[in-house]
PDB file of C-alpha atoms and ligand atoms in Angstrom:
ATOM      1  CA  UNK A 991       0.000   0.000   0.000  1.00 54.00           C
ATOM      2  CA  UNK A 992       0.985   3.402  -0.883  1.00 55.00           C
ATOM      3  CA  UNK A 993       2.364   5.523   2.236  1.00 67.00           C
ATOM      4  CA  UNK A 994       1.578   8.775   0.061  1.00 67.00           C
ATOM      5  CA  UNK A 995      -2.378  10.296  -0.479  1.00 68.00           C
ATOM      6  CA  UNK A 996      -2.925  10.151  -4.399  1.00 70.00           C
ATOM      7  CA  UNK A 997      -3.057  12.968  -5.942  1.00 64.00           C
ATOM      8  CA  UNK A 998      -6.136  14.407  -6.715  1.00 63.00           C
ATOM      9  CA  UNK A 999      -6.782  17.289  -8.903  1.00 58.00           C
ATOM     10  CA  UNK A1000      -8.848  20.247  -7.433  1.00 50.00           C
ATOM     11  CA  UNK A1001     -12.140  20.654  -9.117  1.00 53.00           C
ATOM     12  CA  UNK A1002     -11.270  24.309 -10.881  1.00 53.00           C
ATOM     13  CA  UNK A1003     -14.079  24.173 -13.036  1.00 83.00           C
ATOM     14  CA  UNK A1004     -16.334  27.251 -11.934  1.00 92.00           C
ATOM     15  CA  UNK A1005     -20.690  27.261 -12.815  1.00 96.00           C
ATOM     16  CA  UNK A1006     -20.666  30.282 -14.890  1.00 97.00           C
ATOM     17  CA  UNK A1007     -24.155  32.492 -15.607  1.00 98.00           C
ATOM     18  CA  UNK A1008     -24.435  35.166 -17.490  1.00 98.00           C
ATOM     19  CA  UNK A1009     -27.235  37.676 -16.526  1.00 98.00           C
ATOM     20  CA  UNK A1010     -27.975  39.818 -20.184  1.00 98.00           C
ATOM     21  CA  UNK A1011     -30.194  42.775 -20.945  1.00 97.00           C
ATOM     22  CA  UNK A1012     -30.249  46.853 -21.569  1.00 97.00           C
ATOM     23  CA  UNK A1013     -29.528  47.943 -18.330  1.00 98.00           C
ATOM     24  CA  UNK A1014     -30.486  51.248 -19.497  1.00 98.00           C
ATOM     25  CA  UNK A1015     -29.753  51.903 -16.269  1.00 98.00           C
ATOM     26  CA  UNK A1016     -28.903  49.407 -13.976  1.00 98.00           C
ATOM     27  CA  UNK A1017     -31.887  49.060 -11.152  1.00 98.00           C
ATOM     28  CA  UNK A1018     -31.884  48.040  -7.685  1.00 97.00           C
ATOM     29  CA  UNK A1019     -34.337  45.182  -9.840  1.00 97.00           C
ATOM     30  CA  UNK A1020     -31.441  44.274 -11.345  1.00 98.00           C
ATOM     31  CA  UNK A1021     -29.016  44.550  -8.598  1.00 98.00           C
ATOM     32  CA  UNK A1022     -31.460  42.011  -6.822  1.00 97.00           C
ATOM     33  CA  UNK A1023     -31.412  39.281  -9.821  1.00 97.00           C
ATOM     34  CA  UNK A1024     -27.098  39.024  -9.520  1.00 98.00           C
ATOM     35  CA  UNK A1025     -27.382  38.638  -6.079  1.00 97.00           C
ATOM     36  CA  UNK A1026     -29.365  35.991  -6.529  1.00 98.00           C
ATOM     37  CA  UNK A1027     -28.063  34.686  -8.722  1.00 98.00           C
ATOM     38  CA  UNK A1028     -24.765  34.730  -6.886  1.00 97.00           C
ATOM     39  CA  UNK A1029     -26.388  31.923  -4.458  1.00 97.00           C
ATOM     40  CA  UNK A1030     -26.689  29.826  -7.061  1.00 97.00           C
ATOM     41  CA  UNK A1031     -23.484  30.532  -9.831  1.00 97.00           C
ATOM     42  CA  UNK A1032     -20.066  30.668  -9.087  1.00 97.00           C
ATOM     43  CA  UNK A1033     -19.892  33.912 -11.475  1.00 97.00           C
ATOM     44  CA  UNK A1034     -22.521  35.789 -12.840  1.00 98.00           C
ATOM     45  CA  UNK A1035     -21.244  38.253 -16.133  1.00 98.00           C
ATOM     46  CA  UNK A1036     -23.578  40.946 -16.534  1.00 98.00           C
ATOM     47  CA  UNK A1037     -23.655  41.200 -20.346  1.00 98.00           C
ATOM     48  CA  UNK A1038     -24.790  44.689 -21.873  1.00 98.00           C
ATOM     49  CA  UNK A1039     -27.048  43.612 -24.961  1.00 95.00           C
ATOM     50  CA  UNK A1040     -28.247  45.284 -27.884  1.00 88.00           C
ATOM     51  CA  UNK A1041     -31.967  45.085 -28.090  1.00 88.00           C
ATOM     52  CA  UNK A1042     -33.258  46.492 -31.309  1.00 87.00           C
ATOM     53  CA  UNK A1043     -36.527  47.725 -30.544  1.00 90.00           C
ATOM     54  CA  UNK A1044     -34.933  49.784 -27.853  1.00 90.00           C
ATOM     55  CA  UNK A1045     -32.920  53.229 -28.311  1.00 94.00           C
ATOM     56  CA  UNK A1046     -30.901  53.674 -24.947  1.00 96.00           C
ATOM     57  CA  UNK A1047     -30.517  56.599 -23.269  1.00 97.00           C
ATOM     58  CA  UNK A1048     -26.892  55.727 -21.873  1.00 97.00           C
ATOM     59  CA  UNK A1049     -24.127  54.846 -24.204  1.00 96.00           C
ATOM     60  CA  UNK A1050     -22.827  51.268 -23.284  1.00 96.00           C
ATOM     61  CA  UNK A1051     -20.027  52.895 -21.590  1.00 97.00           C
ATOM     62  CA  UNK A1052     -21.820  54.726 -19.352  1.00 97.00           C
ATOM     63  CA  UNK A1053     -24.254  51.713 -18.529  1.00 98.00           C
ATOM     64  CA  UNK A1054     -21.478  49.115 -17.805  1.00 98.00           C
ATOM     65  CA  UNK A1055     -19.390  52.021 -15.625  1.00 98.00           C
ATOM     66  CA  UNK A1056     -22.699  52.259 -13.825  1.00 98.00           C
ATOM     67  CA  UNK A1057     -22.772  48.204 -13.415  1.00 98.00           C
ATOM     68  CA  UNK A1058     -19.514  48.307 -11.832  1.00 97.00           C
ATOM     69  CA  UNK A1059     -20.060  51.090  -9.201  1.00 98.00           C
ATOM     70  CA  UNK A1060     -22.480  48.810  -8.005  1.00 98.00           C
ATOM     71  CA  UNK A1061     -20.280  46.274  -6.812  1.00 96.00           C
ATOM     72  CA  UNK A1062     -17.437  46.378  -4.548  1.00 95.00           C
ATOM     73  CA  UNK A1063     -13.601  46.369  -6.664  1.00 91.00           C
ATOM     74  CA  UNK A1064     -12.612  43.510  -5.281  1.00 92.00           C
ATOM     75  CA  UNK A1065     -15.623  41.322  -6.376  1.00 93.00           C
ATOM     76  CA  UNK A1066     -14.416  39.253  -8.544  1.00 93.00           C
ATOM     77  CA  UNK A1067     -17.336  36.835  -9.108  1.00 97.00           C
ATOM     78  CA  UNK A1068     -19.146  39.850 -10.953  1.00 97.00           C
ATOM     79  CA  UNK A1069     -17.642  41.065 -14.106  1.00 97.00           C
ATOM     80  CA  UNK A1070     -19.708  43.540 -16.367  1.00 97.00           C
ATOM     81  CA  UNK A1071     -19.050  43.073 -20.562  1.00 97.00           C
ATOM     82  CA  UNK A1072     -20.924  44.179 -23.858  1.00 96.00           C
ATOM     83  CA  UNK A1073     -22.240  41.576 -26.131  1.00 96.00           C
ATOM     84  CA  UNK A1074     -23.125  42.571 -29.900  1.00 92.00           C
ATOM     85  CA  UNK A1075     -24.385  39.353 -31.903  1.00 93.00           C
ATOM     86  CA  UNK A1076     -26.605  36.647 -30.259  1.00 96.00           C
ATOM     87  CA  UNK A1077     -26.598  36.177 -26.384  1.00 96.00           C
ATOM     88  CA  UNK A1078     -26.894  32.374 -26.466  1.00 97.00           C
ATOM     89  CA  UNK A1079     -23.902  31.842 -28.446  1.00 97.00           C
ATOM     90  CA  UNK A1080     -21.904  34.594 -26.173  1.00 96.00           C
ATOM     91  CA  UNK A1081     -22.704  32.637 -23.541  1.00 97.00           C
ATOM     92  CA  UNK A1082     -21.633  28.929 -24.886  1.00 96.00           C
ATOM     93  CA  UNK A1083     -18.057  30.982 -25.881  1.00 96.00           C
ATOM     94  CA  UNK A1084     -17.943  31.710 -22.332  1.00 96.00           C
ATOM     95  CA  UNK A1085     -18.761  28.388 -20.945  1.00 95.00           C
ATOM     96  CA  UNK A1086     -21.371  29.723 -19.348  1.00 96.00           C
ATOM     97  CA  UNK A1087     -24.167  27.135 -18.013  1.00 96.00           C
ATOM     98  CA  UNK A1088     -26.795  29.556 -17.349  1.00 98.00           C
ATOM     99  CA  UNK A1089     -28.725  32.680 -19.106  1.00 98.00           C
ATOM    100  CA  UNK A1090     -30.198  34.536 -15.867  1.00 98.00           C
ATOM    101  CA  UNK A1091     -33.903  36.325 -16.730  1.00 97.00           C
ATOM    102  CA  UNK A1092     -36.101  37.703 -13.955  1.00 95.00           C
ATOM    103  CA  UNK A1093     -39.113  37.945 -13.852  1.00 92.00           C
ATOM    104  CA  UNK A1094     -41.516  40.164 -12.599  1.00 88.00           C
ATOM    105  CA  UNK A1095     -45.266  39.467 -13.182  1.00 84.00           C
ATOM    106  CA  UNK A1096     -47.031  36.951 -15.518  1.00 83.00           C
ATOM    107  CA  UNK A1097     -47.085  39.778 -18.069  1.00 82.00           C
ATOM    108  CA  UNK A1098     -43.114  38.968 -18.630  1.00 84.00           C
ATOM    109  CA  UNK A1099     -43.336  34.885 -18.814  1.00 89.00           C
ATOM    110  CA  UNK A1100     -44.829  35.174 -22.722  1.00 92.00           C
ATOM    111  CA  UNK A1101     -41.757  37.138 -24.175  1.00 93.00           C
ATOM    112  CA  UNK A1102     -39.436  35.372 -21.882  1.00 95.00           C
ATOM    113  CA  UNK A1103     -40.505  31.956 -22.803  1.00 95.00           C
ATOM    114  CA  UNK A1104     -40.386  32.773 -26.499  1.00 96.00           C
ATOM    115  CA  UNK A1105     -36.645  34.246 -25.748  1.00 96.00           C
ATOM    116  CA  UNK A1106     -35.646  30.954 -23.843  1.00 97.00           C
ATOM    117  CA  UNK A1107     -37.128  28.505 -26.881  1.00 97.00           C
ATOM    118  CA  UNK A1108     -35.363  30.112 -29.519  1.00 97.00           C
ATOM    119  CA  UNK A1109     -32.373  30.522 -27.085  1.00 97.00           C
ATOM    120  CA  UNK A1110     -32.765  26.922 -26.736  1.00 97.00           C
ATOM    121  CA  UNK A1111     -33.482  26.257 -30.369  1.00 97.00           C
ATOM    122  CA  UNK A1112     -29.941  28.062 -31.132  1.00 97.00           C
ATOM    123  CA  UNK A1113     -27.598  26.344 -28.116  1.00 96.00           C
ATOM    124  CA  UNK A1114     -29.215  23.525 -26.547  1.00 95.00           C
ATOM    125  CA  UNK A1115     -25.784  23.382 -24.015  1.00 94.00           C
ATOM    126  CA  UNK A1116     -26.911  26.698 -21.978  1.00 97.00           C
ATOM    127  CA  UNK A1117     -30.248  26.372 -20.276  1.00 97.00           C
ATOM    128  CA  UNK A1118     -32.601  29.559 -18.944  1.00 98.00           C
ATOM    129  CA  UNK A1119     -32.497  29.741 -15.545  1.00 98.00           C
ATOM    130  CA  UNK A1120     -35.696  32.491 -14.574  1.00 97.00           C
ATOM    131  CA  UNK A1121     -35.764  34.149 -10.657  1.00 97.00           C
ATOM    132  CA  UNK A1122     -38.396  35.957  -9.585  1.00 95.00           C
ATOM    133  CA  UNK A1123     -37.301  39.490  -8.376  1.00 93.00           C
ATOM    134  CA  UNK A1124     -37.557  40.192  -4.795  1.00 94.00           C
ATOM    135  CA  UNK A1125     -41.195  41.859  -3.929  1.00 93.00           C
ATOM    136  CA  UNK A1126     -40.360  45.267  -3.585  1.00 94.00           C
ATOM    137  CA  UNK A1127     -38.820  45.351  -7.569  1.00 94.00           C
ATOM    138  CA  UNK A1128     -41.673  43.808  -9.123  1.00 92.00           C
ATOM    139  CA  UNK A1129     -43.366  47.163 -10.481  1.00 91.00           C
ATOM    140  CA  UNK A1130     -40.017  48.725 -11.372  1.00 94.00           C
ATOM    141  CA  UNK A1131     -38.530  48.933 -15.194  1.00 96.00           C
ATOM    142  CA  UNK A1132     -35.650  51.210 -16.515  1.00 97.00           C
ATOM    143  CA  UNK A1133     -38.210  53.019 -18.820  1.00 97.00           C
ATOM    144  CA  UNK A1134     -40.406  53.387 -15.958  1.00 97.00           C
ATOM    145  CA  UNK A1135     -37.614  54.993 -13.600  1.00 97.00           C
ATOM    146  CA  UNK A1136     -36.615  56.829 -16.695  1.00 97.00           C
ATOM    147  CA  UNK A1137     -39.725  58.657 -17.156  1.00 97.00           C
ATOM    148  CA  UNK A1138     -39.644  59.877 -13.311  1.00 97.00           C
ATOM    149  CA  UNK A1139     -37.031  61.126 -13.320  1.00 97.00           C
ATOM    150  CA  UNK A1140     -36.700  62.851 -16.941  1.00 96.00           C
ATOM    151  CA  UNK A1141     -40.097  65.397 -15.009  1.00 95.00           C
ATOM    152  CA  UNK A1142     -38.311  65.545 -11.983  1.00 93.00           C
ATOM    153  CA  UNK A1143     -39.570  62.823 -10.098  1.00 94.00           C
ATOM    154  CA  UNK A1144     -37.831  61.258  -7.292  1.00 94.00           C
ATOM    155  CA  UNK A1145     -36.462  57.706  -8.137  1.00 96.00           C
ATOM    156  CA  UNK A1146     -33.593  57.243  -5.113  1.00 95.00           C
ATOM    157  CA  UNK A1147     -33.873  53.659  -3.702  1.00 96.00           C
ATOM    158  CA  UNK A1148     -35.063  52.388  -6.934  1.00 97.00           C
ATOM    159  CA  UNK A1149     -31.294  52.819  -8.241  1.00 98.00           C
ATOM    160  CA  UNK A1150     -28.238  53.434  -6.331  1.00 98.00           C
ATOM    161  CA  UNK A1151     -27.537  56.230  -5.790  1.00 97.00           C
ATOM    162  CA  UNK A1152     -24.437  56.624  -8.412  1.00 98.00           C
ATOM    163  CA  UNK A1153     -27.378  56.137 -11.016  1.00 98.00           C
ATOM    164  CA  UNK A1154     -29.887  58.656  -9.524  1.00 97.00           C
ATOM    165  CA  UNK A1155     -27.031  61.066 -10.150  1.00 97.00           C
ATOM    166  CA  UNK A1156     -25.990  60.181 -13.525  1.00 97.00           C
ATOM    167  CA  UNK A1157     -30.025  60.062 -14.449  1.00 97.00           C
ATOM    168  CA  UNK A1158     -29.892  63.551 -13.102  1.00 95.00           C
ATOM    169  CA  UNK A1159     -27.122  65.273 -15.071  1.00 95.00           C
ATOM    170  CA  UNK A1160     -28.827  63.390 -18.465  1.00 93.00           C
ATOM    171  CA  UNK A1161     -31.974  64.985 -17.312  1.00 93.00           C
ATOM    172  CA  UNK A1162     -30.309  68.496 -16.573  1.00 83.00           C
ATOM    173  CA  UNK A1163     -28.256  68.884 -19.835  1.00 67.00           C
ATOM    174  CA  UNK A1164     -31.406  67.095 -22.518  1.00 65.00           C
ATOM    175  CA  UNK A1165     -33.690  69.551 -20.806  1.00 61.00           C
ATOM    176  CA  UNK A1166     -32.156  72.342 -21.494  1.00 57.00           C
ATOM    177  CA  UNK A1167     -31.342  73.418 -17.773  1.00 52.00           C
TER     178      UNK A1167
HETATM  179  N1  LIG B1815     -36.049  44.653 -11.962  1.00 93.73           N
HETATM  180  C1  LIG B1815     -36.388  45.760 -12.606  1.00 93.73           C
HETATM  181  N2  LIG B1815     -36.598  45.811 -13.922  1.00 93.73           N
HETATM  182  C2  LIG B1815     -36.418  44.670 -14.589  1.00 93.73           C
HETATM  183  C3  LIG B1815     -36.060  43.475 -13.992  1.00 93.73           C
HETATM  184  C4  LIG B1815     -35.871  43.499 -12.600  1.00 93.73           C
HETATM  185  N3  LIG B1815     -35.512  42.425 -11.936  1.00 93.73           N
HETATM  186  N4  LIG B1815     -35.979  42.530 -14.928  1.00 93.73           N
HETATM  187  C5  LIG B1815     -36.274  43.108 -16.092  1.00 93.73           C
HETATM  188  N5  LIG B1815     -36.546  44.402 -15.870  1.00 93.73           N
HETATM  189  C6  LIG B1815     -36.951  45.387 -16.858  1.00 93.73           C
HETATM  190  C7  LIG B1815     -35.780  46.058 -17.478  1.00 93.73           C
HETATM  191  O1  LIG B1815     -35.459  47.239 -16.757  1.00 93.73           O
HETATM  192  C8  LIG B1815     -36.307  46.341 -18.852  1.00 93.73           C
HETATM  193  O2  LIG B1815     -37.055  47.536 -18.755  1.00 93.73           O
HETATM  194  P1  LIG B1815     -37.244  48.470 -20.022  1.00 93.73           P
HETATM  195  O3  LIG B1815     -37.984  47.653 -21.054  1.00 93.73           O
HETATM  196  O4  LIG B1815     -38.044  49.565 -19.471  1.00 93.73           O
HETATM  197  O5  LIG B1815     -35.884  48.870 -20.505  1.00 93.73           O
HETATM  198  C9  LIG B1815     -37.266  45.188 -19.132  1.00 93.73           C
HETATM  199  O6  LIG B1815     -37.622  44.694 -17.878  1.00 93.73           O
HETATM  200  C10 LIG B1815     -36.687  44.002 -19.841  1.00 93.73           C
HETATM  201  O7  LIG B1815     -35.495  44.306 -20.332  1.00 93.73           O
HETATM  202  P2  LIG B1815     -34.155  43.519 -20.180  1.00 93.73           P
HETATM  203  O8  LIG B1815     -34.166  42.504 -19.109  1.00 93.73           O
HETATM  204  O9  LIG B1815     -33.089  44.546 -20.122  1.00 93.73           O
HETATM  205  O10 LIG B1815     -34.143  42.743 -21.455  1.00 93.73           O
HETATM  206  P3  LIG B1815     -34.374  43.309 -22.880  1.00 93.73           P
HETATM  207  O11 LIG B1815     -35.701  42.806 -23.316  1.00 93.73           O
HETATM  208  O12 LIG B1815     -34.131  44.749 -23.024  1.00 93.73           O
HETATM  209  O13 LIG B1815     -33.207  42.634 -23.636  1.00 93.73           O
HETATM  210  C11 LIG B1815     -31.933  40.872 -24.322  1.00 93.73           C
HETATM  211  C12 LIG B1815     -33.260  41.320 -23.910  1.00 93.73           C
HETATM  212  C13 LIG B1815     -30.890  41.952 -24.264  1.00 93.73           C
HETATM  213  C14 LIG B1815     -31.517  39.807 -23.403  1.00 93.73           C
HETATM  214  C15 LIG B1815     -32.092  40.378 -25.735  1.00 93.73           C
HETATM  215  O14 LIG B1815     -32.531  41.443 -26.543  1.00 93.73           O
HETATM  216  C16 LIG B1815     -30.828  39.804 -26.271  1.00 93.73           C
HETATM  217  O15 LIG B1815     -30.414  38.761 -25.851  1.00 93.73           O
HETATM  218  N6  LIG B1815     -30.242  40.492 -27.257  1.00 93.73           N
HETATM  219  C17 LIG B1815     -29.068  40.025 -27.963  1.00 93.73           C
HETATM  220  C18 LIG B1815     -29.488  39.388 -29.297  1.00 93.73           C
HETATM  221  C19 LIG B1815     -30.178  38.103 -29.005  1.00 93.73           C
HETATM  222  O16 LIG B1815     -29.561  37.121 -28.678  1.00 93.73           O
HETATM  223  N7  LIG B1815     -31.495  38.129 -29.177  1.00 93.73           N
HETATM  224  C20 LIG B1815     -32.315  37.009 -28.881  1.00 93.73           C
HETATM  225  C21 LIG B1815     -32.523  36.204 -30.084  1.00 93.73           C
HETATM  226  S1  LIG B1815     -33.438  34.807 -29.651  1.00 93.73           S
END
């Protein structure tokens, strides 16, 4: 019998997600779904996507600087990247397992389910994982938090604070002030 412990070679092989949409900006929504999704992944990449039917307000600099200010520096199981091209095949060149989607109310299962098919359809390696957002997000979009604030409204604790700022200053300068 060997007087030695065999060698065995440490498991390095990490459960990627990656978590994709406008972020146009970041909400505390959306800050709620990585979190989650941080109990369940080893790393979860927040992937800035181009959505055609949408025309951003924040240039995909400005969204993924406001991504990062959200988490501490030293995080490392959280890194923030832009995607152009299809998210499904982003993800298999990642080796991600996992899409992330959260979802809100019933009214977001139809065009989720239709994303997740043809997602499916495209890579049938990376599955949709869906997590419903914490109680308190569930009425809360970008566009919605958008609109508030472009008339003035007040919209702190629905982003951090970093992005109640930045919507301020886009506010200030496209309204003329
Ligand atoms: N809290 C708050 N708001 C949330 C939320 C949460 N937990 N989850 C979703 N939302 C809101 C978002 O703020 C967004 O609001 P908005 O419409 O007012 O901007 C809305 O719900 C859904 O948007 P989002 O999750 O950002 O997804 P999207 O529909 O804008 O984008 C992509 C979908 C980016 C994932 C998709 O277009 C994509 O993958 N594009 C790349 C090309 C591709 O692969 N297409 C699919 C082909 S099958």
């Amino acid at each position: 019998m060997a007087d030695y412990e065999p060698f065995v070679a440490p498991d390095v092989s990490e459960l990627i997600a990656v978590y994709p949409g406008t972020f146009d900006p970041i909400t505390m929504g959306h800050i709620d779904i990585i979190n989650r999704g941080l109990t369940l992944f080893d790393k979860v990449i927040v992937a800035i996507a181009h959505n055609s039917s949408k025309e951003p307000l924040f240039s995909t600099e400005e969204r993924a600087e406001m991504i990062k200010k959200c988490f501490p520096v030293d995080e490392k199981r959280v890194l923030t990247d832009t995607v152009s091209g299809l998210m499904v095949d982003y993800a298999y060149t990642k080796g991600a397992k996992a899409i992330i989607r959260g979802l809100r109310a019933v009214s977001d299962f139809d065009y989720e389910f239709q994303l997740a098919l043809m997602n499916r359809r495209i890579e049938r390696e990376v599955e949709t994982v869906f997590l419903m957002t914490g109680f308190r997000w569930i009425y809360i979009s970008s566009s919605i938090i958008k609109d508030a604030a472009r008339h003035g409204g007040d919209v702190s604790g629905l982003v951090p604070d970093h992005v109640c700022e930045r919507l301020r200053e886009k506010f200030l300068v496209t309204n003329g002030k």
